[in-house]
Amino acid sequence: MNDFNDSPISISTQALERMPYYLQHLKQLQKEGITVIASPAIAADLSLNEVQVRKDLAAVSTSKGKPKSGFIISDLIYNMENILGYHNVKDAVLVGAGYLGSALLSYKGFDSCGMHIVAAFDIDDTIVGTELCGKKVLPVNKLSGMCRRMNIHIGIIAVPEDQAQTVCDQLVAGGILAVWNFAPVHLNTPETIMVKNENMAASLAILSKHLQEKIKQS
Amino acid sequence: MNDFNDSPISISTQALERMPYYLQHLKQLQKEGITVIASPAIAADLSLNEVQVRKDLAAVSTSKGKPKSGFIISDLIYNMENILGYHNVKDAVLVGAGYLGSALLSYKGFDSCGMHIVAAFDIDDTIVGTELCGKKVLPVNKLSGMCRRMNIHIGIIAVPEDQAQTVCDQLVAGGILAVWNFAPVHLNTPETIMVKNENMAASLAILSKHLQEKIKQS
DNA sequence: TAGATTGTTAATCGATTAACAATC
DNA sequence: TAGATTGTTAATCGATTAACAATC
């Protein structure tokens, strides 16, 4: 409850990725008027291992949990949001204002994570200049200039695969450091750039594959 | 190159999730007219560890690689698509025809993975009955009936969070076995149902968090 | 043949799970 | 006090990386 984002012990990658789920659930509980929760209860609710939850909570919580009762929910929420950086505003640009771009622009959840999409870019002249979900659509030739001028570090690529590399190069030229790529191609970037690939089709296919295996077993 | 999807040795979850990236890249190489590739080359192209790639290829390939030259690309592609089940058609239903639903419906990549979205459902009377990306939008009250009648096993939830649980219950009632959930809530389901959560906001936030850590280090 | 690449066995690493004493 | 839950140390598990002989 005290200082800022000074995460002392580093949290494992996997634990970090579980945090949003804990957070979601804790906020739900809070909405229902519950103020204190113990790790075995969370584990049961989210179908996770008790020890895992206990360790995850211990890793993020600044205040200690009380044996028998557990943790104060509001404290946990604060700590988790802090660890995840939800309390700082982080700007991003979106390239590609098609269906997927629109979906991302309209996504309410970004705000509560401190993520802010500053502007959308597109090459299509018929939509450049219009507004989409309350944000101006700008021409791609302004992309790298704007990133640099506004000191933006995150770029989201939601363009067809044959344009993705070009867009990526422009983002890099604009000084972007991290790319969230929805185009199903491998992007070539300098080693310093962080790329997170999101392949919708592959995700669904893998879900289906896991399902098949599960059916086969039983 | 011989028999069907009879994956003898089970492939690790993580390896399976790398397959679509290999596949993407191999198809690209094939398009460029290349017919043979060695694992160190793939590793270099995709910035992966050489041994990892070698093991992954060995795990899926039915034909052996030749020392010095490597693997025949067309064989690898066939094997990977087979492992991932791209050669079978798998039906799915989509619930929620908003921006995100539209993005998923219009997504070209599903076809090549053998995934087929049969229909979209929504509660909004103003869009029920219309066509979206070439697919009829049906009323949600037909959801579970249609799933059962058509023997569909996969449901995609792209509705606001407060409707997600209801929709999920209807999918389960319709006999669905796997759920791809885009709503930021934990869904309560029978243990036999497979749920894959996709939290856009959290994904972006975690990317940003990793970026912050990387900046801090250097 | 010499050298690159293969398949495979062993060593390392990281994360999950189990065990247990400390505490409200 | 008794019992549930905590924090922490140790054991297990799975995946990645390293090492090396076999081969085209």
Tab-separated table of C-alpha atoms (C1' of nucleotides) in Angstrom:
chain	number	residue	atom	x	y	z
A	1	MET	CA	0.000	0.000	0.000
A	2	ASN	CA	3.007	2.267	0.256
A	3	ASP	CA	5.359	3.063	-2.607
A	4	PHE	CA	5.136	3.060	-6.392
A	5	ASN	CA	5.847	0.484	-9.042
A	6	ASP	CA	9.130	-0.612	-7.478
A	7	SER	CA	8.459	-4.375	-7.789
A	8	PRO	CA	11.276	-5.697	-5.562
A	9	ILE	CA	11.271	-9.441	-6.268
A	10	SER	CA	10.665	-10.241	-9.924
A	11	ILE	CA	7.498	-12.205	-10.614
A	12	SER	CA	7.637	-15.138	-12.998
A	13	THR	CA	6.278	-14.528	-16.465
A	14	GLN	CA	3.516	-17.072	-16.017
A	15	ALA	CA	2.471	-15.643	-12.676
A	16	LEU	CA	2.327	-12.202	-14.260
A	17	GLU	CA	0.004	-13.523	-16.924
A	18	ARG	CA	-2.305	-14.948	-14.289
A	19	MET	CA	-2.599	-11.584	-12.547
A	20	PRO	CA	-5.303	-10.137	-14.810
A	21	TYR	CA	-7.501	-13.141	-14.034
A	22	TYR	CA	-7.065	-12.724	-10.306
A	23	LEU	CA	-7.739	-9.033	-10.707
A	24	GLN	CA	-10.909	-9.616	-12.682
A	25	HIS	CA	-12.181	-12.005	-10.067
A	26	LEU	CA	-11.218	-9.831	-7.097
A	27	LYS	CA	-13.041	-6.868	-8.615
A	28	GLN	CA	-16.097	-9.026	-9.097
A	29	LEU	CA	-15.964	-10.117	-5.456
A	30	GLN	CA	-15.528	-6.510	-4.369
A	31	LYS	CA	-18.617	-5.563	-6.376
A	32	GLU	CA	-20.523	-8.190	-4.397
A	33	GLY	CA	-19.500	-6.476	-1.173
A	34	ILE	CA	-16.871	-8.985	-0.047
A	35	THR	CA	-13.806	-7.364	1.551
A	36	VAL	CA	-11.538	-10.255	2.577
A	37	ILE	CA	-10.562	-13.447	0.757
A	38	ALA	CA	-8.248	-16.409	1.351
A	39	SER	CA	-6.173	-18.079	-1.354
A	40	PRO	CA	-7.902	-21.494	-1.167
A	41	ALA	CA	-11.196	-19.767	-1.966
A	42	ILE	CA	-9.703	-18.013	-4.996
A	43	ALA	CA	-8.146	-21.275	-6.145
A	44	ALA	CA	-11.511	-23.003	-5.961
A	45	ASP	CA	-13.282	-20.191	-7.818
A	46	LEU	CA	-10.779	-20.076	-10.677
A	47	SER	CA	-9.936	-23.780	-10.764
A	48	LEU	CA	-6.267	-23.247	-9.925
A	49	ASN	CA	-3.904	-25.010	-7.546
A	50	GLU	CA	-4.055	-23.694	-3.964
A	51	VAL	CA	-0.287	-23.415	-3.553
A	52	GLN	CA	0.039	-21.606	-6.854
A	53	VAL	CA	-2.473	-18.983	-5.820
A	54	ARG	CA	-0.833	-18.638	-2.414
A	55	LYS	CA	2.557	-18.050	-4.009
A	56	ASP	CA	1.176	-15.658	-6.594
A	57	LEU	CA	-0.518	-13.563	-3.935
A	58	ALA	CA	2.582	-13.586	-1.737
A	59	ALA	CA	4.604	-12.381	-4.729
A	60	VAL	CA	2.521	-9.265	-5.323
A	61	SER	CA	1.054	-8.356	-1.969
A	62	THR	CA	2.810	-5.682	0.070
A	63	SER	CA	0.696	-6.381	3.148
A	64	LYS	CA	0.800	-9.878	4.605
A	65	GLY	CA	-2.185	-12.151	4.629
A	66	LYS	CA	-3.682	-13.125	7.931
A	67	PRO	CA	-3.861	-16.833	8.729
A	68	LYS	CA	-7.460	-18.008	9.027
A	69	SER	CA	-8.980	-14.998	7.230
A	70	GLY	CA	-6.743	-14.149	4.271
A	71	PHE	CA	-6.117	-10.927	2.359
A	72	ILE	CA	-7.890	-7.607	2.142
A	73	ILE	CA	-9.313	-7.498	-1.376
A	74	SER	CA	-8.850	-3.778	-1.936
A	75	ASP	CA	-5.157	-4.064	-1.031
A	76	LEU	CA	-4.658	-6.979	-3.407
A	77	ILE	CA	-6.371	-5.098	-6.233
A	78	TYR	CA	-4.164	-2.080	-5.639
A	79	ASN	CA	-0.995	-4.187	-5.553
A	80	MET	CA	-1.868	-6.116	-8.684
A	81	GLU	CA	-2.828	-3.030	-10.646
A	82	ASN	CA	0.429	-1.493	-9.561
A	83	ILE	CA	2.508	-4.492	-10.626
A	84	LEU	CA	0.727	-4.602	-13.965
A	85	GLY	CA	1.249	-0.878	-14.411
A	86	TYR	CA	-2.463	-0.077	-14.682
A	87	HIS	CA	-1.900	3.151	-12.784
A	88	ASN	CA	0.281	4.719	-15.448
A	89	VAL	CA	-1.142	5.874	-18.760
A	90	LYS	CA	0.587	4.209	-21.705
A	91	ASP	CA	-0.009	5.491	-25.220
A	92	ALA	CA	-0.258	3.311	-28.294
A	93	VAL	CA	-1.047	3.774	-31.977
A	94	LEU	CA	-3.180	1.494	-34.081
A	95	VAL	CA	-2.489	0.817	-37.746
A	96	GLY	CA	-5.320	-0.648	-39.811
A	97	ALA	CA	-8.866	0.544	-39.323
A	98	GLY	CA	-10.727	-2.463	-40.709
A	99	TYR	CA	-12.987	-4.772	-38.700
A	100	LEU	CA	-10.227	-5.816	-36.346
A	101	GLY	CA	-8.949	-2.268	-35.889
A	102	SER	CA	-12.495	-1.132	-35.113
A	103	ALA	CA	-12.871	-3.917	-32.590
A	104	LEU	CA	-9.692	-2.824	-30.838
A	105	LEU	CA	-10.652	0.853	-30.941
A	106	SER	CA	-14.041	0.156	-29.437
A	107	TYR	CA	-12.659	-2.153	-26.771
A	108	LYS	CA	-13.643	-0.658	-23.438
A	109	GLY	CA	-11.200	-2.666	-21.341
A	110	PHE	CA	-8.049	-0.823	-22.377
A	111	ASP	CA	-8.832	2.254	-20.289
A	112	SER	CA	-8.916	0.392	-17.004
A	113	CYS	CA	-5.468	-1.043	-17.789
A	114	GLY	CA	-4.055	2.411	-18.403
A	115	MET	CA	-3.730	1.699	-22.103
A	116	HIS	CA	-4.721	4.512	-24.423
A	117	ILE	CA	-4.927	4.291	-28.200
A	118	VAL	CA	-3.982	7.777	-29.331
A	119	ALA	CA	-4.890	7.475	-32.990
A	120	ALA	CA	-5.695	5.058	-35.801
A	121	PHE	CA	-3.939	5.022	-39.153
A	122	ASP	CA	-4.964	3.586	-42.516
A	123	ILE	CA	-3.975	3.773	-46.179
A	124	ASP	CA	-7.524	3.659	-47.506
A	125	ASP	CA	-8.374	7.223	-48.611
A	126	THR	CA	-12.094	6.602	-48.202
A	127	ILE	CA	-11.782	6.195	-44.445
A	128	VAL	CA	-8.826	8.490	-43.746
A	129	GLY	CA	-10.187	11.670	-42.228
A	130	THR	CA	-13.336	10.050	-40.860
A	131	GLU	CA	-13.925	9.207	-37.212
A	132	LEU	CA	-14.027	5.655	-35.923
A	133	CYS	CA	-15.196	4.977	-32.375
A	134	GLY	CA	-14.525	8.604	-31.557
A	135	LYS	CA	-10.985	8.606	-32.910
A	136	LYS	CA	-9.675	10.287	-36.050
A	137	VAL	CA	-8.329	8.012	-38.754
A	138	LEU	CA	-5.049	9.453	-40.060
A	139	PRO	CA	-3.076	8.651	-43.220
A	140	VAL	CA	-0.200	6.175	-42.764
A	141	ASN	CA	2.359	8.638	-44.089
A	142	LYS	CA	1.943	10.567	-40.827
A	143	LEU	CA	2.586	7.433	-38.788
A	144	SER	CA	6.274	7.515	-37.964
A	145	GLY	CA	6.315	11.289	-37.565
A	146	MET	CA	3.519	11.217	-35.042
A	147	CYS	CA	5.009	8.329	-33.057
A	148	ARG	CA	8.259	10.219	-32.733
A	149	ARG	CA	6.661	13.569	-31.945
A	150	MET	CA	4.390	12.132	-29.280
A	151	ASN	CA	7.029	9.758	-27.956
A	152	ILE	CA	4.806	6.695	-28.338
A	153	HIS	CA	6.348	3.309	-27.594
A	154	ILE	CA	3.678	0.788	-28.558
A	155	GLY	CA	2.291	0.052	-31.996
A	156	ILE	CA	-0.600	-2.258	-32.885
A	157	ILE	CA	-0.621	-3.820	-36.355
A	158	ALA	CA	-4.054	-4.778	-37.643
A	159	VAL	CA	-3.435	-4.640	-41.404
A	160	PRO	CA	-3.459	-7.444	-44.026
A	161	GLU	CA	-0.380	-9.648	-43.940
A	162	ASP	CA	1.189	-8.244	-47.106
A	163	GLN	CA	1.319	-4.762	-45.578
A	164	ALA	CA	2.431	-5.761	-42.107
A	165	GLN	CA	6.206	-5.617	-42.661
A	166	THR	CA	6.032	-2.161	-44.268
A	167	VAL	CA	3.918	-0.840	-41.426
A	168	CYS	CA	6.274	-2.436	-38.917
A	169	ASP	CA	9.267	-0.714	-40.514
A	170	GLN	CA	7.497	2.619	-40.280
A	171	LEU	CA	6.679	2.032	-36.618
A	172	VAL	CA	10.302	1.193	-35.925
A	173	ALA	CA	11.378	4.280	-37.842
A	174	GLY	CA	9.053	6.260	-35.596
A	175	GLY	CA	10.876	5.007	-32.523
A	176	ILE	CA	8.359	2.428	-31.367
A	177	LEU	CA	9.755	-0.209	-28.961
A	178	ALA	CA	6.994	-2.817	-28.787
A	179	VAL	CA	4.707	-4.188	-31.470
A	180	TRP	CA	1.451	-6.092	-31.028
A	181	ASN	CA	1.074	-7.899	-34.320
A	182	PHE	CA	-2.238	-9.365	-35.500
A	183	ALA	CA	-1.049	-10.101	-39.041
A	184	PRO	CA	-0.122	-13.747	-39.596
A	185	VAL	CA	3.471	-13.096	-40.676
A	186	HIS	CA	6.835	-13.123	-38.964
A	187	LEU	CA	8.043	-9.540	-38.696
A	188	ASN	CA	11.706	-8.740	-39.183
A	189	THR	CA	12.783	-6.174	-36.631
A	190	PRO	CA	15.940	-5.017	-34.893
A	191	GLU	CA	16.650	-7.187	-31.862
A	192	THR	CA	15.801	-4.397	-29.461
A	193	ILE	CA	12.171	-4.293	-30.601
A	194	MET	CA	9.711	-6.433	-28.674
A	195	VAL	CA	7.172	-8.253	-30.829
A	196	LYS	CA	4.095	-10.058	-29.545
A	197	ASN	CA	2.296	-12.074	-32.188
A	198	GLU	CA	-1.416	-12.725	-32.026
A	199	ASN	CA	-2.597	-15.288	-34.524
A	200	MET	CA	-6.353	-15.667	-34.189
A	201	ALA	CA	-6.685	-18.555	-36.599
A	202	ALA	CA	-3.877	-20.476	-34.930
A	203	SER	CA	-5.332	-19.873	-31.459
A	204	LEU	CA	-8.681	-21.274	-32.468
A	205	ALA	CA	-7.058	-24.213	-34.268
A	206	ILE	CA	-5.001	-25.075	-31.194
A	207	LEU	CA	-8.070	-24.920	-28.971
A	208	SER	CA	-9.743	-27.318	-31.356
A	209	LYS	CA	-6.698	-29.581	-31.359
A	210	HIS	CA	-6.639	-29.757	-27.565
A	211	LEU	CA	-10.337	-30.581	-27.654
A	212	GLN	CA	-9.775	-33.425	-30.100
A	213	GLU	CA	-7.082	-34.881	-27.863
A	214	LYS	CA	-9.321	-34.651	-24.843
A	215	ILE	CA	-12.137	-36.419	-26.651
A	216	LYS	CA	-9.752	-39.137	-27.834
A	217	GLN	CA	-8.599	-39.816	-24.274
A	218	SER	CA	-12.020	-40.379	-22.811
B	1	MET	CA	3.513	-38.650	-45.625
B	2	ASN	CA	1.591	-41.886	-45.019
B	3	ASP	CA	-1.263	-42.233	-42.570
B	4	PHE	CA	-3.778	-39.906	-41.044
B	5	ASN	CA	-3.821	-37.838	-37.890
B	6	ASP	CA	-2.493	-40.693	-35.756
B	7	SER	CA	0.120	-38.562	-33.950
B	8	PRO	CA	2.165	-41.355	-32.331
B	9	ILE	CA	4.381	-39.494	-29.863
B	10	SER	CA	2.565	-36.667	-28.136
B	11	ILE	CA	3.977	-33.225	-28.819
B	12	SER	CA	4.470	-30.839	-25.931
B	13	THR	CA	1.903	-28.092	-25.556
B	14	GLN	CA	4.468	-25.385	-26.176
B	15	ALA	CA	5.830	-27.098	-29.260
B	16	LEU	CA	2.299	-27.379	-30.594
B	17	GLU	CA	1.817	-23.661	-30.149
B	18	ARG	CA	4.968	-22.964	-32.133
B	19	MET	CA	3.745	-25.036	-35.079
B	20	PRO	CA	1.591	-22.330	-36.668
B	21	TYR	CA	4.623	-20.053	-36.809
B	22	TYR	CA	6.766	-22.667	-38.482
B	23	LEU	CA	3.912	-23.350	-40.861
B	24	GLN	CA	3.486	-19.686	-41.739
B	25	HIS	CA	7.168	-19.364	-42.449
B	26	LEU	CA	7.434	-22.597	-44.434
B	27	LYS	CA	4.544	-21.542	-46.645
B	28	GLN	CA	6.245	-18.227	-47.250
B	29	LEU	CA	9.472	-20.000	-48.257
B	30	GLN	CA	7.512	-22.308	-50.537
B	31	LYS	CA	5.938	-19.292	-52.210
B	32	GLU	CA	9.459	-18.048	-52.924
B	33	GLY	CA	10.214	-21.294	-54.720
B	34	ILE	CA	12.396	-22.900	-52.044
B	35	THR	CA	11.836	-26.650	-51.661
B	36	VAL	CA	14.272	-27.777	-48.952
B	37	ILE	CA	15.216	-26.218	-45.607
B	38	ALA	CA	17.407	-27.104	-42.625
B	39	SER	CA	16.507	-26.417	-39.006
B	40	PRO	CA	19.349	-23.958	-38.299
B	41	ALA	CA	18.056	-21.782	-41.135
B	42	ILE	CA	14.532	-21.776	-39.715
B	43	ALA	CA	15.909	-21.018	-36.257
B	44	ALA	CA	17.797	-18.017	-37.627
B	45	ASP	CA	14.774	-16.726	-39.561
B	46	LEU	CA	12.397	-16.939	-36.602
B	47	SER	CA	14.902	-16.094	-33.856
B	48	LEU	CA	14.525	-19.432	-32.100
B	49	ASN	CA	17.032	-21.845	-30.608
B	50	GLU	CA	18.504	-24.297	-33.143
B	51	VAL	CA	18.014	-27.369	-30.964
B	52	GLN	CA	14.452	-26.398	-30.231
B	53	VAL	CA	13.603	-26.167	-33.908
B	54	ARG	CA	15.394	-29.442	-34.609
B	55	LYS	CA	13.392	-31.202	-31.892
B	56	ASP	CA	10.128	-29.651	-32.977
B	57	LEU	CA	10.640	-30.752	-36.571
B	58	ALA	CA	11.660	-34.247	-35.490
B	59	ALA	CA	8.487	-34.461	-33.422
B	60	VAL	CA	6.137	-33.810	-36.330
B	61	SER	CA	7.956	-35.032	-39.420
B	62	THR	CA	7.120	-38.496	-40.703
B	63	SER	CA	10.005	-38.469	-43.169
B	64	LYS	CA	13.497	-38.038	-41.781
B	65	GLY	CA	15.614	-35.009	-42.502
B	66	LYS	CA	18.782	-35.451	-44.514
B	67	PRO	CA	22.024	-34.372	-42.864
B	68	LYS	CA	23.617	-31.477	-44.738
B	69	SER	CA	20.458	-30.498	-46.680
B	70	GLY	CA	17.523	-30.739	-44.268
B	71	PHE	CA	13.794	-31.320	-44.787
B	72	ILE	CA	11.506	-31.186	-47.798
B	73	ILE	CA	9.281	-28.182	-47.175
B	74	SER	CA	6.136	-29.612	-48.730
B	75	ASP	CA	6.399	-32.679	-46.489
B	76	LEU	CA	6.848	-30.560	-43.382
B	77	ILE	CA	3.853	-28.427	-44.297
B	78	TYR	CA	1.733	-31.526	-44.818
B	79	ASN	CA	2.832	-33.038	-41.505
B	80	MET	CA	2.265	-29.867	-39.519
B	81	GLU	CA	-1.149	-29.236	-41.016
B	82	ASN	CA	-2.018	-32.802	-40.211
B	83	ILE	CA	-0.875	-32.552	-36.598
B	84	LEU	CA	-2.771	-29.302	-36.166
B	85	GLY	CA	-5.849	-30.823	-37.738
B	86	TYR	CA	-6.051	-28.289	-40.564
B	87	HIS	CA	-7.199	-31.012	-42.933
B	88	ASN	CA	-10.463	-31.662	-41.109
B	89	VAL	CA	-13.282	-29.151	-41.179
B	90	LYS	CA	-14.320	-28.063	-37.690
B	91	ASP	CA	-17.508	-26.088	-37.182
B	92	ALA	CA	-17.962	-23.302	-34.670
B	93	VAL	CA	-20.643	-20.791	-33.735
B	94	LEU	CA	-20.069	-17.164	-32.885
B	95	VAL	CA	-22.153	-15.290	-30.329
B	96	GLY	CA	-22.048	-11.510	-30.433
B	97	ALA	CA	-22.046	-9.663	-33.743
B	98	GLY	CA	-20.512	-6.373	-32.621
B	99	TYR	CA	-17.163	-5.016	-33.731
B	100	LEU	CA	-15.228	-7.970	-32.386
B	101	GLY	CA	-17.678	-10.504	-33.781
B	102	SER	CA	-17.447	-8.815	-37.181
B	103	ALA	CA	-13.677	-8.942	-37.018
B	104	LEU	CA	-13.770	-12.669	-36.311
B	105	LEU	CA	-16.373	-13.323	-39.013
B	106	SER	CA	-14.342	-11.465	-41.600
B	107	TYR	CA	-11.085	-13.128	-40.590
B	108	LYS	CA	-9.791	-14.927	-43.677
B	109	GLY	CA	-7.292	-17.125	-41.857
B	110	PHE	CA	-9.809	-19.516	-40.304
B	111	ASP	CA	-10.520	-21.324	-43.575
B	112	SER	CA	-6.944	-22.439	-44.082
B	113	CYS	CA	-6.974	-23.934	-40.569
B	114	GLY	CA	-10.092	-25.915	-41.316
B	115	MET	CA	-12.119	-23.745	-38.954
B	116	HIS	CA	-15.571	-22.774	-40.150
B	117	ILE	CA	-17.901	-20.357	-38.425
B	118	VAL	CA	-21.334	-21.715	-39.241
B	119	ALA	CA	-23.415	-18.827	-37.974
B	120	ALA	CA	-23.437	-15.705	-35.840
B	121	PHE	CA	-25.937	-15.028	-33.071
B	122	ASP	CA	-26.988	-11.811	-31.367
B	123	ILE	CA	-29.742	-10.488	-29.110
B	124	ASP	CA	-30.000	-7.113	-30.826
B	125	ASP	CA	-33.199	-7.208	-32.938
B	126	THR	CA	-31.901	-4.521	-35.254
B	127	ILE	CA	-29.115	-6.752	-36.575
B	128	VAL	CA	-30.771	-10.167	-36.230
B	129	GLY	CA	-31.849	-11.281	-39.672
B	130	THR	CA	-29.262	-9.184	-41.497
B	131	GLU	CA	-26.128	-10.553	-43.107
B	132	LEU	CA	-22.660	-9.861	-41.741
B	133	CYS	CA	-19.617	-10.792	-43.794
B	134	GLY	CA	-21.768	-13.149	-45.804
B	135	LYS	CA	-23.242	-14.919	-42.788
B	136	LYS	CA	-26.769	-14.709	-41.389
B	137	VAL	CA	-27.135	-13.237	-37.936
B	138	LEU	CA	-29.584	-15.393	-35.945
B	139	PRO	CA	-31.429	-14.687	-32.675
B	140	VAL	CA	-29.773	-16.098	-29.540
B	141	ASN	CA	-32.843	-18.118	-28.608
B	142	LYS	CA	-32.000	-20.426	-31.518
B	143	LEU	CA	-28.444	-20.879	-30.222
B	144	SER	CA	-28.519	-24.051	-28.173
B	145	GLY	CA	-30.977	-25.756	-30.505
B	146	MET	CA	-28.825	-25.154	-33.520
B	147	CYS	CA	-25.629	-26.279	-31.784
B	148	ARG	CA	-27.263	-29.543	-30.836
B	149	ARG	CA	-28.909	-30.113	-34.201
B	150	MET	CA	-25.723	-29.468	-36.151
B	151	ASN	CA	-23.526	-31.228	-33.612
B	152	ILE	CA	-21.234	-28.232	-33.169
B	153	HIS	CA	-18.507	-28.475	-30.549
B	154	ILE	CA	-16.919	-25.045	-30.448
B	155	GLY	CA	-18.476	-21.761	-29.359
B	156	ILE	CA	-16.963	-18.292	-29.554
B	157	ILE	CA	-18.156	-15.692	-27.065
B	158	ALA	CA	-17.800	-12.093	-28.214
B	159	VAL	CA	-20.513	-10.442	-26.135
B	160	PRO	CA	-20.254	-7.843	-23.342
B	161	GLU	CA	-19.072	-9.258	-20.033
B	162	ASP	CA	-22.441	-9.109	-18.307
B	163	GLN	CA	-23.973	-11.414	-20.910
B	164	ALA	CA	-21.091	-13.842	-21.208
B	165	GLN	CA	-22.145	-16.299	-18.504
B	166	THR	CA	-25.699	-16.575	-19.845
B	167	VAL	CA	-24.428	-17.187	-23.348
B	168	CYS	CA	-21.953	-19.718	-22.023
B	169	ASP	CA	-24.725	-21.610	-20.234
B	170	GLN	CA	-26.715	-21.738	-23.463
B	171	LEU	CA	-23.706	-23.054	-25.371
B	172	VAL	CA	-23.186	-25.750	-22.779
B	173	ALA	CA	-26.890	-26.589	-22.943
B	174	GLY	CA	-26.432	-26.957	-26.684
B	175	GLY	CA	-23.762	-29.573	-26.164
B	176	ILE	CA	-20.727	-27.426	-26.917
B	177	LEU	CA	-17.420	-28.811	-25.596
B	178	ALA	CA	-14.968	-25.941	-26.041
B	179	VAL	CA	-15.434	-22.203	-25.532
B	180	TRP	CA	-13.248	-19.398	-26.834
B	181	ASN	CA	-14.098	-16.538	-24.523
B	182	PHE	CA	-13.337	-12.902	-25.368
B	183	ALA	CA	-15.355	-11.445	-22.494
B	184	PRO	CA	-13.227	-10.404	-19.521
B	185	VAL	CA	-14.979	-12.639	-16.973
B	186	HIS	CA	-14.332	-16.042	-15.493
B	187	LEU	CA	-16.938	-18.417	-16.849
B	188	ASN	CA	-18.389	-21.097	-14.616
B	189	THR	CA	-18.714	-24.310	-16.550
B	190	PRO	CA	-18.869	-28.045	-15.893
B	191	GLU	CA	-15.359	-29.491	-15.583
B	192	THR	CA	-15.639	-31.319	-18.878
B	193	ILE	CA	-15.926	-28.082	-20.863
B	194	MET	CA	-12.699	-26.599	-22.173
B	195	VAL	CA	-12.444	-22.819	-21.837
B	196	LYS	CA	-9.802	-20.649	-23.465
B	197	ASN	CA	-9.842	-17.061	-22.289
B	198	GLU	CA	-8.682	-14.228	-24.485
B	199	ASN	CA	-8.319	-10.955	-22.645
B	200	MET	CA	-7.241	-8.293	-25.121
B	201	ALA	CA	-6.731	-5.566	-22.562
B	202	ALA	CA	-4.654	-7.830	-20.340
B	203	SER	CA	-2.527	-8.999	-23.265
B	204	LEU	CA	-1.678	-5.456	-24.249
B	205	ALA	CA	-1.011	-4.482	-20.644
B	206	ILE	CA	1.363	-7.411	-20.190
B	207	LEU	CA	3.221	-6.528	-23.379
B	208	SER	CA	3.610	-3.030	-22.012
B	209	LYS	CA	4.784	-4.393	-18.658
B	210	HIS	CA	7.458	-6.540	-20.293
B	211	LEU	CA	8.553	-3.494	-22.259
B	212	GLN	CA	8.888	-1.420	-19.100
B	213	GLU	CA	11.025	-4.107	-17.493
B	214	LYS	CA	13.250	-4.295	-20.542
B	215	ILE	CA	13.741	-0.543	-20.574
B	216	LYS	CA	14.551	-0.574	-16.862
B	217	GLN	CA	17.258	-3.205	-17.364
B	218	SER	CA	19.179	-1.394	-20.076
C	1	DT	C1'	37.096	-36.873	-47.383
C	2	DA	C1'	35.542	-32.730	-44.588
C	3	DG	C1'	31.792	-30.268	-42.863
C	4	DA	C1'	27.231	-29.318	-41.958
C	5	DT	C1'	23.090	-31.209	-40.159
C	6	DT	C1'	20.734	-34.830	-38.283
C	7	DG	C1'	18.625	-37.669	-34.166
C	8	DT	C1'	19.278	-38.728	-29.341
C	9	DT	C1'	20.957	-38.872	-24.717
C	10	DA	C1'	22.306	-35.945	-20.697
C	11	DA	C1'	22.434	-31.398	-18.068
C	12	DT	C1'	20.166	-27.233	-16.975
C	13	DC	C1'	16.675	-24.292	-16.089
C	14	DG	C1'	12.148	-22.572	-14.535
C	15	DA	C1'	7.716	-23.357	-12.799
C	16	DT	C1'	4.449	-26.193	-10.295
C	17	DT	C1'	3.276	-28.958	-6.516
C	18	DA	C1'	4.026	-31.030	-2.002
C	19	DA	C1'	5.363	-30.755	2.900
C	20	DC	C1'	5.557	-28.363	7.182
C	21	DA	C1'	6.379	-25.179	10.850
C	22	DA	C1'	4.575	-20.497	12.241
C	23	DT	C1'	0.476	-17.750	13.406
C	24	DC	C1'	-3.937	-15.623	13.902
D	1	DT	C1'	-7.231	-24.075	22.421
D	2	DA	C1'	-8.132	-26.176	17.722
D	3	DG	C1'	-8.194	-25.462	12.984
D	4	DA	C1'	-7.618	-23.052	8.924
D	5	DT	C1'	-4.434	-20.368	6.377
D	6	DT	C1'	-0.213	-18.336	5.980
D	7	DG	C1'	4.911	-18.069	4.246
D	8	DT	C1'	8.848	-20.879	3.038
D	9	DT	C1'	11.829	-24.669	2.094
D	10	DA	C1'	12.209	-29.067	-0.546
D	11	DA	C1'	10.670	-32.408	-4.284
D	12	DT	C1'	8.731	-33.002	-8.703
D	13	DC	C1'	7.694	-32.088	-13.157
D	14	DG	C1'	8.180	-30.372	-17.914
D	15	DA	C1'	10.567	-27.855	-21.248
D	16	DT	C1'	14.784	-25.867	-23.018
D	17	DT	C1'	19.515	-26.104	-24.003
D	18	DA	C1'	23.938	-28.438	-24.417
D	19	DA	C1'	26.833	-32.346	-25.974
D	20	DC	C1'	27.990	-35.842	-29.222
D	21	DA	C1'	28.037	-39.738	-32.207
D	22	DA	C1'	25.854	-41.037	-36.789
D	23	DT	C1'	25.294	-39.778	-41.669
D	24	DC	C1'	24.654	-37.706	-46.100
